[in-house]
Amino acid sequence: MLQKAISFIDTFIPDRALMERADLSVARNFVFTHIVGPTFSQVISVYLYRADTNHGWQMWTIIACITLFWALPFIYKWTNNIRLSALLTVQLLTFTSLFGTFNYGGVSSPFLPWLIVALLLGFFYLSDRTALVLGIFAANFVVFVTA
């Protein structure tokens, strides 16, 4: 079963045979977290759908953002660029967290801890570009505070 899961994950990894072992491990981790993470996060989508009887654009934006994470392994496969995919991950997760925090609960929002995850993922996948990760985070945070 584990071998089937790894084989499935490897279908999203471009030029797997040319990668070093450490790079392959990072690529597999990226694909795995972007398949499993949004799957678990759909629970929040279901909760918002049931709790927010308005079904307004805010709810649909958050649901769309959570669903978009499933597209990132495909983007990685098509672009063969894990840095671009990781950059999109940081941006999307930061936006989703701040947007969800703004619209659902403020500082007591269940979306707020996702900010820490976004920052950690940015540092993990883009460890040699910490200024870029912090810049994206800061820009999103400034827009959030302004809103």
mmCIF file of C-alpha atoms in Angstrom:
data_model
loop_
_atom_site.group_PDB
_atom_site.id
_atom_site.type_symbol
_atom_site.label_atom_id
_atom_site.label_comp_id
_atom_site.label_asym_id
_atom_site.label_seq_id
_atom_site.Cartn_x
_atom_site.Cartn_y
_atom_site.Cartn_z
ATOM 1 C CA MET A 1 0.000 0.000 0.000
ATOM 2 C CA LEU A 2 2.812 2.404 0.872
ATOM 3 C CA GLN A 3 4.510 1.665 -2.433
ATOM 4 C CA LYS A 4 1.277 2.479 -4.303
ATOM 5 C CA ALA A 5 0.993 5.782 -2.443
ATOM 6 C CA ILE A 6 4.603 6.678 -3.258
ATOM 7 C CA SER A 7 4.055 5.682 -6.866
ATOM 8 C CA PHE A 8 0.990 7.948 -7.026
ATOM 9 C CA ILE A 9 2.927 10.832 -5.471
ATOM 10 C CA ASP A 10 5.786 10.281 -7.925
ATOM 11 C CA THR A 11 3.443 10.844 -10.875
ATOM 12 C CA PHE A 12 3.433 14.548 -9.927
ATOM 13 C CA ILE A 13 7.214 14.820 -9.723
ATOM 14 C CA PRO A 14 8.854 15.850 -12.995
ATOM 15 C CA ASP A 15 12.230 14.338 -13.916
ATOM 16 C CA ARG A 16 12.247 12.185 -10.796
ATOM 17 C CA ALA A 17 15.131 10.104 -12.109
ATOM 18 C CA LEU A 18 17.379 13.179 -12.345
ATOM 19 C CA MET A 19 16.823 14.304 -8.753
ATOM 20 C CA GLU A 20 19.144 13.783 -5.859
ATOM 21 C CA ARG A 21 17.744 11.851 -2.948
ATOM 22 C CA ALA A 22 17.233 14.960 -0.780
ATOM 23 C CA ASP A 23 15.464 16.812 -3.600
ATOM 24 C CA LEU A 24 13.233 13.826 -4.240
ATOM 25 C CA SER A 25 12.308 13.722 -0.564
ATOM 26 C CA VAL A 26 11.382 17.424 -0.598
ATOM 27 C CA ALA A 27 9.373 16.977 -3.811
ATOM 28 C CA ARG A 28 7.488 13.999 -2.377
ATOM 29 C CA ASN A 29 6.795 15.944 0.797
ATOM 30 C CA PHE A 30 5.469 18.872 -1.243
ATOM 31 C CA VAL A 31 3.110 16.692 -3.272
ATOM 32 C CA PHE A 32 1.966 14.702 -0.236
ATOM 33 C CA THR A 33 1.186 17.777 1.849
ATOM 34 C CA HIS A 34 -0.688 19.375 -1.036
ATOM 35 C CA ILE A 35 -2.869 16.324 -1.510
ATOM 36 C CA VAL A 36 -3.522 15.447 2.128
ATOM 37 C CA GLY A 37 -3.607 18.989 3.583
ATOM 38 C CA PRO A 38 -6.509 20.289 1.488
ATOM 39 C CA THR A 39 -8.337 17.017 2.024
ATOM 40 C CA PHE A 40 -8.285 17.546 5.777
ATOM 41 C CA SER A 41 -9.042 21.261 5.367
ATOM 42 C CA GLN A 42 -12.260 20.519 3.503
ATOM 43 C CA VAL A 43 -13.761 19.857 6.923
ATOM 44 C CA ILE A 44 -13.602 23.616 7.483
ATOM 45 C CA SER A 45 -15.291 24.159 4.123
ATOM 46 C CA VAL A 46 -18.155 21.904 5.156
ATOM 47 C CA TYR A 47 -18.371 23.619 8.531
ATOM 48 C CA LEU A 48 -18.472 27.086 6.939
ATOM 49 C CA TYR A 49 -21.116 25.958 4.478
ATOM 50 C CA ARG A 50 -23.311 24.702 7.310
ATOM 51 C CA ALA A 51 -22.598 27.519 9.791
ATOM 52 C CA ASP A 52 -22.721 30.496 7.429
ATOM 53 C CA THR A 53 -26.295 30.449 6.174
ATOM 54 C CA ASN A 54 -25.641 33.475 3.929
ATOM 55 C CA HIS A 55 -23.382 31.457 1.642
ATOM 56 C CA GLY A 56 -21.797 34.758 0.677
ATOM 57 C CA TRP A 57 -18.775 35.430 -1.487
ATOM 58 C CA GLN A 58 -16.497 35.330 1.572
ATOM 59 C CA MET A 59 -17.353 31.706 2.272
ATOM 60 C CA TRP A 60 -16.971 30.736 -1.388
ATOM 61 C CA THR A 61 -13.615 32.529 -1.569
ATOM 62 C CA ILE A 62 -12.267 30.513 1.339
ATOM 63 C CA ILE A 63 -13.623 27.255 -0.073
ATOM 64 C CA ALA A 64 -12.077 28.080 -3.465
ATOM 65 C CA CYS A 65 -8.722 28.892 -1.864
ATOM 66 C CA ILE A 66 -8.664 25.642 0.077
ATOM 67 C CA THR A 67 -9.588 23.720 -3.061
ATOM 68 C CA LEU A 68 -6.876 25.484 -5.087
ATOM 69 C CA PHE A 69 -4.206 23.746 -3.024
ATOM 70 C CA TRP A 70 -5.021 20.563 -4.937
ATOM 71 C CA ALA A 71 -3.862 22.329 -8.115
ATOM 72 C CA LEU A 72 -0.354 22.982 -6.792
ATOM 73 C CA PRO A 73 1.037 19.466 -7.434
ATOM 74 C CA PHE A 74 -0.142 19.837 -11.043
ATOM 75 C CA ILE A 75 1.519 23.246 -11.284
ATOM 76 C CA TYR A 76 4.716 21.693 -9.963
ATOM 77 C CA LYS A 77 4.526 18.916 -12.522
ATOM 78 C CA TRP A 78 3.816 21.271 -15.441
ATOM 79 C CA THR A 79 6.375 23.938 -14.534
ATOM 80 C CA ASN A 80 9.064 21.646 -13.090
ATOM 81 C CA ASN A 81 9.684 24.438 -10.599
ATOM 82 C CA ILE A 82 9.211 23.642 -6.932
ATOM 83 C CA ARG A 83 10.210 27.185 -5.957
ATOM 84 C CA LEU A 84 7.346 28.679 -7.948
ATOM 85 C CA SER A 85 4.933 26.111 -6.518
ATOM 86 C CA ALA A 86 6.180 26.780 -2.990
ATOM 87 C CA LEU A 87 5.880 30.525 -3.547
ATOM 88 C CA LEU A 88 2.278 30.049 -4.638
ATOM 89 C CA THR A 89 1.708 27.892 -1.566
ATOM 90 C CA VAL A 90 2.968 30.582 0.794
ATOM 91 C CA GLN A 91 0.936 33.282 -0.951
ATOM 92 C CA LEU A 92 -2.255 31.239 -1.107
ATOM 93 C CA LEU A 93 -2.042 29.989 2.470
ATOM 94 C CA THR A 94 -1.217 33.446 3.828
ATOM 95 C CA PHE A 95 -4.095 34.997 1.910
ATOM 96 C CA THR A 96 -6.529 32.262 2.961
ATOM 97 C CA SER A 97 -5.499 32.589 6.596
ATOM 98 C CA LEU A 98 -5.770 36.373 6.708
ATOM 99 C CA PHE A 99 -8.966 36.492 4.651
ATOM 100 C CA GLY A 100 -10.557 33.814 6.836
ATOM 101 C CA THR A 101 -9.399 35.586 9.985
ATOM 102 C CA PHE A 102 -10.815 38.897 8.790
ATOM 103 C CA ASN A 103 -14.210 37.445 7.870
ATOM 104 C CA TYR A 104 -14.611 34.705 10.463
ATOM 105 C CA GLY A 105 -13.663 35.413 14.044
ATOM 106 C CA GLY A 106 -10.815 37.902 14.075
ATOM 107 C CA VAL A 107 -8.087 36.964 16.543
ATOM 108 C CA SER A 108 -10.135 33.969 17.707
ATOM 109 C CA SER A 109 -10.503 32.656 14.149
ATOM 110 C CA PRO A 110 -9.573 29.051 13.399
ATOM 111 C CA PHE A 111 -7.767 30.383 10.303
ATOM 112 C CA LEU A 112 -5.214 32.419 12.252
ATOM 113 C CA PRO A 113 -2.879 29.477 13.088
ATOM 114 C CA TRP A 114 -2.544 28.828 9.355
ATOM 115 C CA LEU A 115 -0.287 31.906 9.249
ATOM 116 C CA ILE A 116 2.362 30.048 11.190
ATOM 117 C CA VAL A 117 2.037 27.093 8.840
ATOM 118 C CA ALA A 118 2.424 29.396 5.823
ATOM 119 C CA LEU A 119 5.587 30.892 7.261
ATOM 120 C CA LEU A 120 7.023 27.485 8.161
ATOM 121 C CA LEU A 121 6.268 26.086 4.711
ATOM 122 C CA GLY A 122 7.904 29.117 3.155
ATOM 123 C CA PHE A 123 11.046 28.665 5.215
ATOM 124 C CA PHE A 124 11.085 24.922 4.516
ATOM 125 C CA TYR A 125 10.677 25.073 0.741
ATOM 126 C CA LEU A 126 12.390 28.417 0.153
ATOM 127 C CA SER A 127 15.065 28.290 2.851
ATOM 128 C CA ASP A 128 17.547 30.154 0.675
ATOM 129 C CA ARG A 129 15.064 32.990 0.048
ATOM 130 C CA THR A 130 13.938 33.994 3.508
ATOM 131 C CA ALA A 131 13.696 37.675 2.536
ATOM 132 C CA LEU A 132 11.203 36.768 -0.197
ATOM 133 C CA VAL A 133 9.107 34.703 2.210
ATOM 134 C CA LEU A 134 9.115 37.470 4.799
ATOM 135 C CA GLY A 135 8.328 40.052 2.111
ATOM 136 C CA ILE A 136 5.286 38.128 0.899
ATOM 137 C CA PHE A 137 4.162 37.622 4.459
ATOM 138 C CA ALA A 138 4.645 41.303 5.329
ATOM 139 C CA ALA A 139 2.855 42.530 2.204
ATOM 140 C CA ASN A 140 -0.132 40.318 2.943
ATOM 141 C CA PHE A 141 -0.140 41.417 6.559
ATOM 142 C CA VAL A 142 -0.071 45.113 5.598
ATOM 143 C CA VAL A 143 -3.043 44.607 3.282
ATOM 144 C CA PHE A 144 -4.837 42.738 6.070
ATOM 145 C CA VAL A 145 -4.220 45.473 8.638
ATOM 146 C CA THR A 146 -5.279 48.124 6.131
ATOM 147 C CA ALA A 147 -8.519 46.289 5.442
#
